[in-house]
Short mmCIF file of C-alpha atoms and ligand atoms in Angstrom, two decimals:
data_model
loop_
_atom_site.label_atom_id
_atom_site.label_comp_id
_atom_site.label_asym_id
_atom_site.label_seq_id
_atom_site.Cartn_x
_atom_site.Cartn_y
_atom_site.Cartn_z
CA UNK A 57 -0.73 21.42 -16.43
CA UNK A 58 -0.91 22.08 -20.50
CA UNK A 59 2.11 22.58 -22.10
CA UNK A 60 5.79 20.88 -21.96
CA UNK A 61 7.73 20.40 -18.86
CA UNK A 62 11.62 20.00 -19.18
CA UNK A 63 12.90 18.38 -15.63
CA UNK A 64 16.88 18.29 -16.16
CA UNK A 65 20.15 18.02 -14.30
CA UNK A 66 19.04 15.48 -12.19
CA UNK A 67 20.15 12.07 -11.45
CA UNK A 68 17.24 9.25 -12.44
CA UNK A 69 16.39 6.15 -10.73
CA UNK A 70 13.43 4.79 -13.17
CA UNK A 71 11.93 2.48 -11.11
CA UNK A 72 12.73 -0.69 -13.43
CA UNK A 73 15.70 -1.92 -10.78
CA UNK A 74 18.15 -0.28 -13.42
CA UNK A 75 20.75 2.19 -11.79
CA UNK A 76 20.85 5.82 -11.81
CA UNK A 77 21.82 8.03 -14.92
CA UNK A 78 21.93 11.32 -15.96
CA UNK A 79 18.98 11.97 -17.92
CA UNK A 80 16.55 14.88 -18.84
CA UNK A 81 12.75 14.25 -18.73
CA UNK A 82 10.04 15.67 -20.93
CA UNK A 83 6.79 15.87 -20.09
CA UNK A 84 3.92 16.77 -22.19
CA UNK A 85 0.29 17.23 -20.73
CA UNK A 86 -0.31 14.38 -17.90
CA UNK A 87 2.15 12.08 -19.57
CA UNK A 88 5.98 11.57 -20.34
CA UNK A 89 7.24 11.89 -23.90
CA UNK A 90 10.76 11.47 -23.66
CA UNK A 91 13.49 10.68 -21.38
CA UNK A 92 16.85 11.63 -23.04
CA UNK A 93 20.46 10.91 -21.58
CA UNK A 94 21.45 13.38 -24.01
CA UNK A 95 20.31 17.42 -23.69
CA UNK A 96 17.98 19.34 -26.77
CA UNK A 97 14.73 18.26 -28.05
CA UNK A 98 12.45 20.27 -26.92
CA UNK A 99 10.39 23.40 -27.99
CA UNK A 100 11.74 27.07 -27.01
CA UNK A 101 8.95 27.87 -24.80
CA UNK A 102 8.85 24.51 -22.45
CA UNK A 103 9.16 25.26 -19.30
CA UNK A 104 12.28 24.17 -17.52
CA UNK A 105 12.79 22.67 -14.05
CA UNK A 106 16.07 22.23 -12.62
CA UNK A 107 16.97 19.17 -10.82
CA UNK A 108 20.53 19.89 -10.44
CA UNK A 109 22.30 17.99 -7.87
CA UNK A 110 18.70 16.03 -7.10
CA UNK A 111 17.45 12.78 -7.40
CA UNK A 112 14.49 11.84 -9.40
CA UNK A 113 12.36 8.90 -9.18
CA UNK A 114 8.80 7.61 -10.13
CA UNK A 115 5.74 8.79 -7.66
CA UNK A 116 6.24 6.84 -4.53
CA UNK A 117 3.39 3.81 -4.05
CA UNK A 118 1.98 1.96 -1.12
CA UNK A 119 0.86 -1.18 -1.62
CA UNK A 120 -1.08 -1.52 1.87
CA UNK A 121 -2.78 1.75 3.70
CA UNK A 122 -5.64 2.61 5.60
CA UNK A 123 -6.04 6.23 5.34
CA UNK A 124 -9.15 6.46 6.82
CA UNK A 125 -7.98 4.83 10.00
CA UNK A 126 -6.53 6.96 12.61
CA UNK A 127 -5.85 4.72 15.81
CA UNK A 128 -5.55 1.42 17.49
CA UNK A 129 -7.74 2.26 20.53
CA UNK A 130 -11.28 1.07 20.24
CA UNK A 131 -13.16 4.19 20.42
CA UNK A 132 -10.92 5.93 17.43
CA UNK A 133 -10.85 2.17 15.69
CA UNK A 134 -14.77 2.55 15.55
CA UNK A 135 -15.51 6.43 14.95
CA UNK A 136 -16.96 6.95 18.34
CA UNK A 137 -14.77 9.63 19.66
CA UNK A 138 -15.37 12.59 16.69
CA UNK A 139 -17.95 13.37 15.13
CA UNK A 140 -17.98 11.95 11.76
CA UNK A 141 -17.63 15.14 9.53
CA UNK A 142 -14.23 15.49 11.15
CA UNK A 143 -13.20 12.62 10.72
CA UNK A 144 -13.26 12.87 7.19
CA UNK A 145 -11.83 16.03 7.11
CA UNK A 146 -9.05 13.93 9.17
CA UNK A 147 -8.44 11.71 6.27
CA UNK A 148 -8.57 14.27 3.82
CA UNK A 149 -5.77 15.83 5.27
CA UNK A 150 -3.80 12.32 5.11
CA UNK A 151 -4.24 12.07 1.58
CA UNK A 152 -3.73 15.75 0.65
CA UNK A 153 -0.01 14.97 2.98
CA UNK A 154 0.40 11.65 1.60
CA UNK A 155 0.49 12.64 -1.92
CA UNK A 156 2.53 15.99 -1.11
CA UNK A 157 5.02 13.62 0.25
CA UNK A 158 5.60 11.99 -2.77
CA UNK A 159 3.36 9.18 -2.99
CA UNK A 160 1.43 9.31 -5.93
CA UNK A 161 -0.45 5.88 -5.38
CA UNK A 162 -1.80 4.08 -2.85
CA UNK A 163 -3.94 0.77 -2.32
CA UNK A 164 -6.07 1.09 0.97
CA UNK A 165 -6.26 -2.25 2.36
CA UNK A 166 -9.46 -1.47 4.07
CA UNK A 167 -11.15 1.68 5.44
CA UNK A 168 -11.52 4.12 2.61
CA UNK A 169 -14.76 4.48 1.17
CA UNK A 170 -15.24 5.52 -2.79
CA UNK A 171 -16.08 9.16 -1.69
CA UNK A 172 -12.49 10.36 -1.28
CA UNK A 173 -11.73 8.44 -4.84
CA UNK A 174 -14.07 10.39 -6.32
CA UNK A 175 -13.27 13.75 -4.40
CA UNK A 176 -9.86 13.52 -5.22
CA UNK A 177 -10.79 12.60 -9.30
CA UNK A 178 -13.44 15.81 -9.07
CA UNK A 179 -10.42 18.20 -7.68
CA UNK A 180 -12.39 18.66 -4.38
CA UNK A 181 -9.26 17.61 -2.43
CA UNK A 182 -5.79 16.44 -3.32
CA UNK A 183 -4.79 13.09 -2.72
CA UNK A 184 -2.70 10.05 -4.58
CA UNK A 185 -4.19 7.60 -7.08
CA UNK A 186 -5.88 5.25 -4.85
CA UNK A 187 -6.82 1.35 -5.67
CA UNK A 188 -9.47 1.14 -3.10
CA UNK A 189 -10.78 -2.42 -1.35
CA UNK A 190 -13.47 -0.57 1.22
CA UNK A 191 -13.42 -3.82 3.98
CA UNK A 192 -11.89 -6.81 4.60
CA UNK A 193 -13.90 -10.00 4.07
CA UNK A 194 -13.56 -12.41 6.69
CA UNK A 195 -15.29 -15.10 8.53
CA UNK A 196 -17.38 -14.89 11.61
CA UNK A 197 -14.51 -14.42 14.22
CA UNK A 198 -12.20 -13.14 11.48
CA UNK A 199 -10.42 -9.96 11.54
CA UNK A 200 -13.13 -8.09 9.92
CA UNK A 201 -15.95 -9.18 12.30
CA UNK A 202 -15.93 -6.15 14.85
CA UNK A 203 -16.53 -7.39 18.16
CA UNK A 204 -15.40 -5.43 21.32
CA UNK A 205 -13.43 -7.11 23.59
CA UNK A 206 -16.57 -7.55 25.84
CA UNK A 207 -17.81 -9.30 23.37
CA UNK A 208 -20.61 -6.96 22.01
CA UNK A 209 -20.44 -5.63 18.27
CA UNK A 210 -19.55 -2.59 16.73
CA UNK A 211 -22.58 -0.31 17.70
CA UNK A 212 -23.84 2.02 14.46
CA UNK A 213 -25.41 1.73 11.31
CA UNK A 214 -23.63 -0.24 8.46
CA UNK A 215 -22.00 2.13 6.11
CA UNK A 216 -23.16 0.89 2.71
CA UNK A 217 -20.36 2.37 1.43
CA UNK A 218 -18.02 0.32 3.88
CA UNK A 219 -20.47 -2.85 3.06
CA UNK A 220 -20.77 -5.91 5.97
CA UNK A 221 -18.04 -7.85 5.15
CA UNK A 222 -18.31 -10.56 7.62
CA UNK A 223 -19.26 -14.26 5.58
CA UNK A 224 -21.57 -16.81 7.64
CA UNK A 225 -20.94 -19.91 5.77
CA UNK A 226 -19.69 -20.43 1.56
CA UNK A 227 -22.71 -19.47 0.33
CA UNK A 228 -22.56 -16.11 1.86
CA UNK A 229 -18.75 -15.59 0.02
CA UNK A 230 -19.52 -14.85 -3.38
CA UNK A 231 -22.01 -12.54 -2.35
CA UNK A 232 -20.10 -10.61 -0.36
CA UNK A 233 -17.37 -10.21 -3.32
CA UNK A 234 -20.23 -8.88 -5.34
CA UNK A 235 -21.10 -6.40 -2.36
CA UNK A 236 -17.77 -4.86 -2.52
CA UNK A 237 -17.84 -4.90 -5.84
CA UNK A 238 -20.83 -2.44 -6.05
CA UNK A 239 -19.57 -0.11 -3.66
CA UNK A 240 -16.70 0.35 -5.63
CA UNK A 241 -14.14 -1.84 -4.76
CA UNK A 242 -10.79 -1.68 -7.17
CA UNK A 243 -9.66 -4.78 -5.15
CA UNK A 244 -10.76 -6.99 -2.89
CA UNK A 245 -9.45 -7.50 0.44
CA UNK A 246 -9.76 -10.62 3.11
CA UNK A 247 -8.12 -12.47 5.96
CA UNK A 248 -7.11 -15.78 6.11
CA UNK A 249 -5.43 -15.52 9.59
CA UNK A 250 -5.30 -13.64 12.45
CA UNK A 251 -2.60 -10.56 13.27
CA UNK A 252 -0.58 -9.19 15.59
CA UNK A 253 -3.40 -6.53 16.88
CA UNK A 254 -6.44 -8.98 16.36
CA UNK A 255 -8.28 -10.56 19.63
CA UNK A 256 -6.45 -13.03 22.07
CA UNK A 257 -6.97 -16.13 20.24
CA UNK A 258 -6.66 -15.01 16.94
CA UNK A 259 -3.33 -14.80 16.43
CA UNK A 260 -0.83 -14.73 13.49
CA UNK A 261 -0.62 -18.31 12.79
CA UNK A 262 -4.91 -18.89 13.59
CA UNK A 263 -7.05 -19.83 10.62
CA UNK A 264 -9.86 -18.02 9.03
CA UNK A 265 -11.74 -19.60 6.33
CA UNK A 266 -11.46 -23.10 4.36
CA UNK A 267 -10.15 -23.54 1.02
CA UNK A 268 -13.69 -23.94 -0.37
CA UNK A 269 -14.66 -20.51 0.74
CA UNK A 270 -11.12 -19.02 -0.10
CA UNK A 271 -11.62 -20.48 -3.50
CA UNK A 272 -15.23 -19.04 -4.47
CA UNK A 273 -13.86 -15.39 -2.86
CA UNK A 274 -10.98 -15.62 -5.41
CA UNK A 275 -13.09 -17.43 -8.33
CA UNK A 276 -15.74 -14.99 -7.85
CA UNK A 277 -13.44 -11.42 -7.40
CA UNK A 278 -11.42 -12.51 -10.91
CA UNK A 279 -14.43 -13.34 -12.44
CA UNK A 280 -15.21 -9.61 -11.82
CA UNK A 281 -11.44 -8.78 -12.65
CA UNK A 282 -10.81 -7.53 -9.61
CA UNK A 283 -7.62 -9.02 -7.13
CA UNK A 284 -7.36 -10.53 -3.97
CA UNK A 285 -5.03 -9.25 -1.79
CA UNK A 286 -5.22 -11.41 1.20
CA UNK A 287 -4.10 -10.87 5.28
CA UNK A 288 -2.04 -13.53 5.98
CA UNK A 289 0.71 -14.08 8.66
CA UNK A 290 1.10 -17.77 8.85
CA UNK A 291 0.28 -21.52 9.87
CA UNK A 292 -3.11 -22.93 7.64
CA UNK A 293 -4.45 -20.10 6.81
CA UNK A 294 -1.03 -18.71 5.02
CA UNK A 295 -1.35 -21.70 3.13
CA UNK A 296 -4.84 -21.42 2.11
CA UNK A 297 -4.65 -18.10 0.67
CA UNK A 298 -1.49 -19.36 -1.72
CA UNK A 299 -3.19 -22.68 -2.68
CA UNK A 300 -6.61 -20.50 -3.43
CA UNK A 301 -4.45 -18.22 -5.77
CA UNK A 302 -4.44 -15.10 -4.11
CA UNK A 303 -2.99 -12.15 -5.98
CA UNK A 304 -0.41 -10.99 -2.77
CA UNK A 305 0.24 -11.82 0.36
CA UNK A 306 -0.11 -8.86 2.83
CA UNK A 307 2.20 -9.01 6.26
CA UNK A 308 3.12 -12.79 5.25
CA UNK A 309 5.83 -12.82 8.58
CA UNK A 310 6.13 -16.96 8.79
CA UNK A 311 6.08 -17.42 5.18
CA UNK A 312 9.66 -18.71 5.82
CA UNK A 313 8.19 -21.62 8.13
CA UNK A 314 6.87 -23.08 4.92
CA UNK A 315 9.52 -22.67 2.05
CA UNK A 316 7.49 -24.01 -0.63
CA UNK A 317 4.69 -21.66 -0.37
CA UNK A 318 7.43 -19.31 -1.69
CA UNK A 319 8.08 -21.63 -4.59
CA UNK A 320 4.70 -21.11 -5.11
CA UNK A 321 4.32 -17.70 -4.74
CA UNK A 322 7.32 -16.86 -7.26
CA UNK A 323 6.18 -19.72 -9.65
CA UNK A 324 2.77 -18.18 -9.94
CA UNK A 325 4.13 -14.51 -9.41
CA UNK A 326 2.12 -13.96 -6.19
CA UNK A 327 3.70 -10.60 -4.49
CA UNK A 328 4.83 -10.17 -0.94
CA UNK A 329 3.76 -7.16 1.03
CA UNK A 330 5.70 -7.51 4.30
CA UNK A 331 4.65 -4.73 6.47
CA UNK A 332 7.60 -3.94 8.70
CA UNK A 333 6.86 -0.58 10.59
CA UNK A 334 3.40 -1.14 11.90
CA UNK A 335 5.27 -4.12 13.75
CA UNK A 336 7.47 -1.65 15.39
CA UNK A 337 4.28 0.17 16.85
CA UNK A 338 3.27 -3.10 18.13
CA UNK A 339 6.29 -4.24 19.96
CA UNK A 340 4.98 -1.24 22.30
CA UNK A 341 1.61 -2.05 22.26
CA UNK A 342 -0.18 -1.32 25.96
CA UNK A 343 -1.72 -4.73 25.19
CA UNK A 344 0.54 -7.70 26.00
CA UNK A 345 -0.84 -10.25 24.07
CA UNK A 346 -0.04 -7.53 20.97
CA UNK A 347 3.30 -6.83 22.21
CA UNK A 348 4.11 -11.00 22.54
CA UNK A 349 2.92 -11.40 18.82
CA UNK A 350 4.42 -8.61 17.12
CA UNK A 351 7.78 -9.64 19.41
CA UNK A 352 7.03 -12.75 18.15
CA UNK A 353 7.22 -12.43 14.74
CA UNK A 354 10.10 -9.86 14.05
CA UNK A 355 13.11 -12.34 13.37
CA UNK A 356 10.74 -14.76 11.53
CA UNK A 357 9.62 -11.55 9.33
CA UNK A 358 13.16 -10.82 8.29
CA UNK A 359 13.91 -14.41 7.54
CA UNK A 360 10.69 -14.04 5.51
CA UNK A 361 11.55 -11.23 3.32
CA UNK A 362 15.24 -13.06 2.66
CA UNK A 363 14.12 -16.10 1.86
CA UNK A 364 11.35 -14.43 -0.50
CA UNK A 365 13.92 -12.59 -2.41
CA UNK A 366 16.13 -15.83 -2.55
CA UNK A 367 13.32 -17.76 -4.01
CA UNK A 368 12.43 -14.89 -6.69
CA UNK A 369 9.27 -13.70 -5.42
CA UNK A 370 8.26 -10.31 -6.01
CA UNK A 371 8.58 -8.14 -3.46
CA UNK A 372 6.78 -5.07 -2.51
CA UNK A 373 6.41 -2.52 0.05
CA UNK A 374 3.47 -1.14 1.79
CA UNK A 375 3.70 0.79 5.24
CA UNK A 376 0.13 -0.42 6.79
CA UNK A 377 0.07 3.01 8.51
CA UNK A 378 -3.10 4.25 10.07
CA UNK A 379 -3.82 2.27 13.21
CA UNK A 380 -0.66 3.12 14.18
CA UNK A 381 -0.78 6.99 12.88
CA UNK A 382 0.30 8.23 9.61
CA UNK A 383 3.67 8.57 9.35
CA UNK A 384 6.31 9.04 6.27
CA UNK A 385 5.08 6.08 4.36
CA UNK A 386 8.55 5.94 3.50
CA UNK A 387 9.38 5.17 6.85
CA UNK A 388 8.60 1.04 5.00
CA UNK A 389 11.63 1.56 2.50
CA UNK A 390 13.98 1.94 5.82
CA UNK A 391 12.72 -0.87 7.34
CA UNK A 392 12.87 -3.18 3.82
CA UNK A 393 16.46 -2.05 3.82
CA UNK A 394 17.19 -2.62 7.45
CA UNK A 395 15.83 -6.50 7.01
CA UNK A 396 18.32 -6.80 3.71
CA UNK A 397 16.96 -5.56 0.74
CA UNK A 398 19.54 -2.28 -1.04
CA UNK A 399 18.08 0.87 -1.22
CA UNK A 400 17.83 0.18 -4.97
CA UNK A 401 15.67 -3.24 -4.21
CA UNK A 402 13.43 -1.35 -1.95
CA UNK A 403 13.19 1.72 -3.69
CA UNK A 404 12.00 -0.67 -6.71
CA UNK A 405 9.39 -2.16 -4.11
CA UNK A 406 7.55 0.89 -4.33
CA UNK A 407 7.59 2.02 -7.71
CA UNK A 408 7.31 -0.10 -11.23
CA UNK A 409 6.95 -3.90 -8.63
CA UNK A 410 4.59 -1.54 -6.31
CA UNK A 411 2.95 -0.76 -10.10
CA UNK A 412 2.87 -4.50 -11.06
CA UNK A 413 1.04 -5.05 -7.74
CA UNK A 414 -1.74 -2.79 -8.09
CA UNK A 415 -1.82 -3.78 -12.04
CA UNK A 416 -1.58 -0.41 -13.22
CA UNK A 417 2.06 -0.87 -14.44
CA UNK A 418 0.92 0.53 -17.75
CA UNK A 419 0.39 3.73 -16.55
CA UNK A 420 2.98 4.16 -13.61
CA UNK A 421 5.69 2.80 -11.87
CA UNK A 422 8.69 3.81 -13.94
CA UNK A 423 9.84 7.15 -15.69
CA UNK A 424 9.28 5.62 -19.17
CA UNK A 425 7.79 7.57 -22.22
CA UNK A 426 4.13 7.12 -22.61
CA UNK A 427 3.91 6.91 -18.84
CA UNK A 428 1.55 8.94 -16.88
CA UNK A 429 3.95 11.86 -15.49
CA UNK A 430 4.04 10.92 -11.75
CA UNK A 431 7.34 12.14 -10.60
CA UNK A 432 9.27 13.06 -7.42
CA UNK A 433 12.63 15.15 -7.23
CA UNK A 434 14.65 14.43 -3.71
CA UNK A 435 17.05 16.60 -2.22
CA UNK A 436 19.34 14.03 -1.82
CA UNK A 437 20.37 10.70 -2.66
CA UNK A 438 18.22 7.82 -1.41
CA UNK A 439 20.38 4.67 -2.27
CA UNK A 440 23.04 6.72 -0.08
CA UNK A 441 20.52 7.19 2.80
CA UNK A 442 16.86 5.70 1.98
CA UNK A 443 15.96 7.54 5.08
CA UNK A 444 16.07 10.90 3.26
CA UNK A 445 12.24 9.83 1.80
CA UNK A 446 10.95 10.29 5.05
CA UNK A 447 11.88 14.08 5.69
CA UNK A 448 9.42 15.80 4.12
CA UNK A 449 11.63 19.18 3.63
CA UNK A 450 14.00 17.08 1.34
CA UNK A 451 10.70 16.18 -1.37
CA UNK A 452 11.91 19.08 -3.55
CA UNK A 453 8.98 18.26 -6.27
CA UNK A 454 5.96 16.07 -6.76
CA UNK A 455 3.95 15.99 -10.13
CA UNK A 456 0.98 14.15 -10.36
CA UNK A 457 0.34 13.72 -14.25
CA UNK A 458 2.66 16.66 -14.88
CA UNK A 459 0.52 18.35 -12.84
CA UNK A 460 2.39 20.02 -9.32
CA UNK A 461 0.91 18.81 -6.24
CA UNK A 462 3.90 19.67 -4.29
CA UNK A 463 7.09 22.30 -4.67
CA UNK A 464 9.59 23.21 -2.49
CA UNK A 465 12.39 23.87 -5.33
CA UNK A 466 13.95 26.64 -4.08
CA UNK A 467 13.66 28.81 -7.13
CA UNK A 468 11.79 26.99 -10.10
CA UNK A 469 14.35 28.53 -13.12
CA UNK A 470 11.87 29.78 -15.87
CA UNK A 471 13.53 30.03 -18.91
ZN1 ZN B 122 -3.56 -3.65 7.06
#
């Protein structure tokens, strides 16, 4: 990974919202130290990468991920059906895919434990960046209290690393912030509503929490400069997390029922993280009380997204894969275009907004100079068909701070 890296002939889509150009990048080490319309500039012994008649962009991120879950049904949900050394050989493999597929970055909304961080940082496996938020704090009742429809709780011992993450009263919410916080939480994750997959009666527009507790969780995770990204769908609780100053709304599908939350959210630059495709999976869900929600909520989620991009909030895109498998995370950009957002919008919601998000927008998130080098060369041209992202065959190139973590160039031209 020492040395310079020349990537020219390719067409550049910098992640800032700005068109493409022509333009030759330079990379030097883990970071980018020039990106030149014109050609020249670089020392005889660089080594050059052709990205004639390609597309280059930033390295893809997801905003909201669970890599370490791998299904819906309760037994998979809760571990019970593998043993647990391959299951985390299971979500090694997602990672090591995920990043080969061009994503470079991903916030885990809940699942991932600091292990595969730090195996991934060591250069035990490959994987993306990861901004990691280990459970979801919720109420008792809340999404993150697992109880079995039966009624009994999730059998096993508590995985410190995952830490409990269900809150008995107020006094139990700061607490439970600092519990994350110790297991190595990047962000904090919580619910202030119900979703489309939770139990019958806790449903998309069902409350979780009170605005005292919502406002010592987010008090208490800034005060450790960590932020709240909050599971919210709609009704009360939508409006709870955006009067308690949450960072981003996750899912956020009936944000449109109450326009001035959006005021609010663009006024205080609060991002949006609809999550289309896991909705999709839901719409077949075996479960009909799933099925009726996520039915439910697919016009109002479109209407959500429109009005949030009328009303200048930020926008940004995250797949919520896992549950429902792990496919192309870029299967997300498809749907963000299908409910009305141009390829260049959505391809923007995943790479310097996406950056913005996570708060690492120093670092990555557009092809700047001074950035770290996390790049992607398509086959292809993604405001012509954003679908392209998805087939892995057409993901030509993926550097990782200049370093390759995936090539399928067909002839890398020396020089
Ligand atoms: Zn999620």
């Amino acid at each position: 990974m020492a040395g310079i890296k020349v990537l020219r002939g390719g067409r550049l889509i910098d992640g800032t919202g700005a068109g493409p150009v022509a333009a030759t990048i330079v990379l030097d080490g883990e970071r980018i130290a020039a990106v030149a319309t014109g050609g020249g500039g670089w020392p005889d012994d660089a080594e050059i990468i052709d990205a004639s008649g390609m597309t280059v962009l930033p390295g893809l991120i997801d905003c909201h991920d669970h890599m370490a879950m791998h299904g819906y049904e309760l037994a998979r949900r809760w571990g019970l059906d593998e043993p647990q050394s391959t299951r985390t050989l299971r979500t090694a493999k997602v990672l090591e895919r995920t990043l080969a597929a061009g994503y470079t970055a991903v916030r885990d909304a809940a699942g991932l434990d600091a292990g595969f961080k730090r195996a991934i940082e060591e250069g035990l496996i490959a994987g993306p960046r990861l901004v990691l938020s280990l459970a979801i704090i919720s109420p008792i009742g809340g999404i993150g209290d697992r109880t079995s429809p039966s009624g009994f709780p999730c059998c096993g011992p508590q995985d410190p690393l995952l830490p409990d993450s269900v809150v008995g009263s107020l006094a139990d919410v700061r607490p439970a912030v600092r519990r994350m916080v110790r297991a190595g939480a990047d962000v904090i994750k919580c619910a202030t509503t119900g979703g489309a997959s939770s139990r019958p009666q806790h449903g998309p527009r069902d409350g979780a929490f009170n605005l005292d507790e919502m406002q010592a969780l987010v008090d208490e995770a800034h005060a450790l400069d960590r932020r709240v990204m909050c599971h919210a769908l709609g009704g009360r609780g939508l409006r709870i997390a955006v009067e308690a100053g949450v960072d981003s709304i996750e899912h956020g599908c009936y944000l449109a029922e109450q326009p001035e939350l959006l005021e609010r959210m663009a006024e205080r630059g609060i991002f949006f993280v609809p999550t289309f495709a896991v909705y999709d999976y839901h719409r077949k869900s075996p479960q009909p009380h799933v099925r009726e929600r996520a039915l439910a909520l697919q016009e109002p989620h479109i209407l959500s997204l429109r009005r949030a991009l009328a009303a200048g909030v930020k926008v940004v895109a995250g797949t919520d894969a896992g549950g429902h498998g792990h496919p192309a995370n870029a299967l997300e950009l498809a749907c963000l275009v299908g409910a009305g957002m141009t390829p260049l919008e959505a391809l923007r919601a995943a790479t310097g907004r996406a950056a913005e998000c996570l708060g690492l927008e120093r670092d990555i998130g557009t092809v700047e100079k001074g950035k770290l080098a996390d790049l992607v060369v398509v086959d292809g041209d993604p405001l012509a068909d954003i679908a392209v992202l998805q087939k892995a065959e057409k993901i030509a190139l993926v550097l990782k701070g200049g370093a390759i973590a995936a090539n399928r160039l067909p002839r890398p031209d020396r020089s």
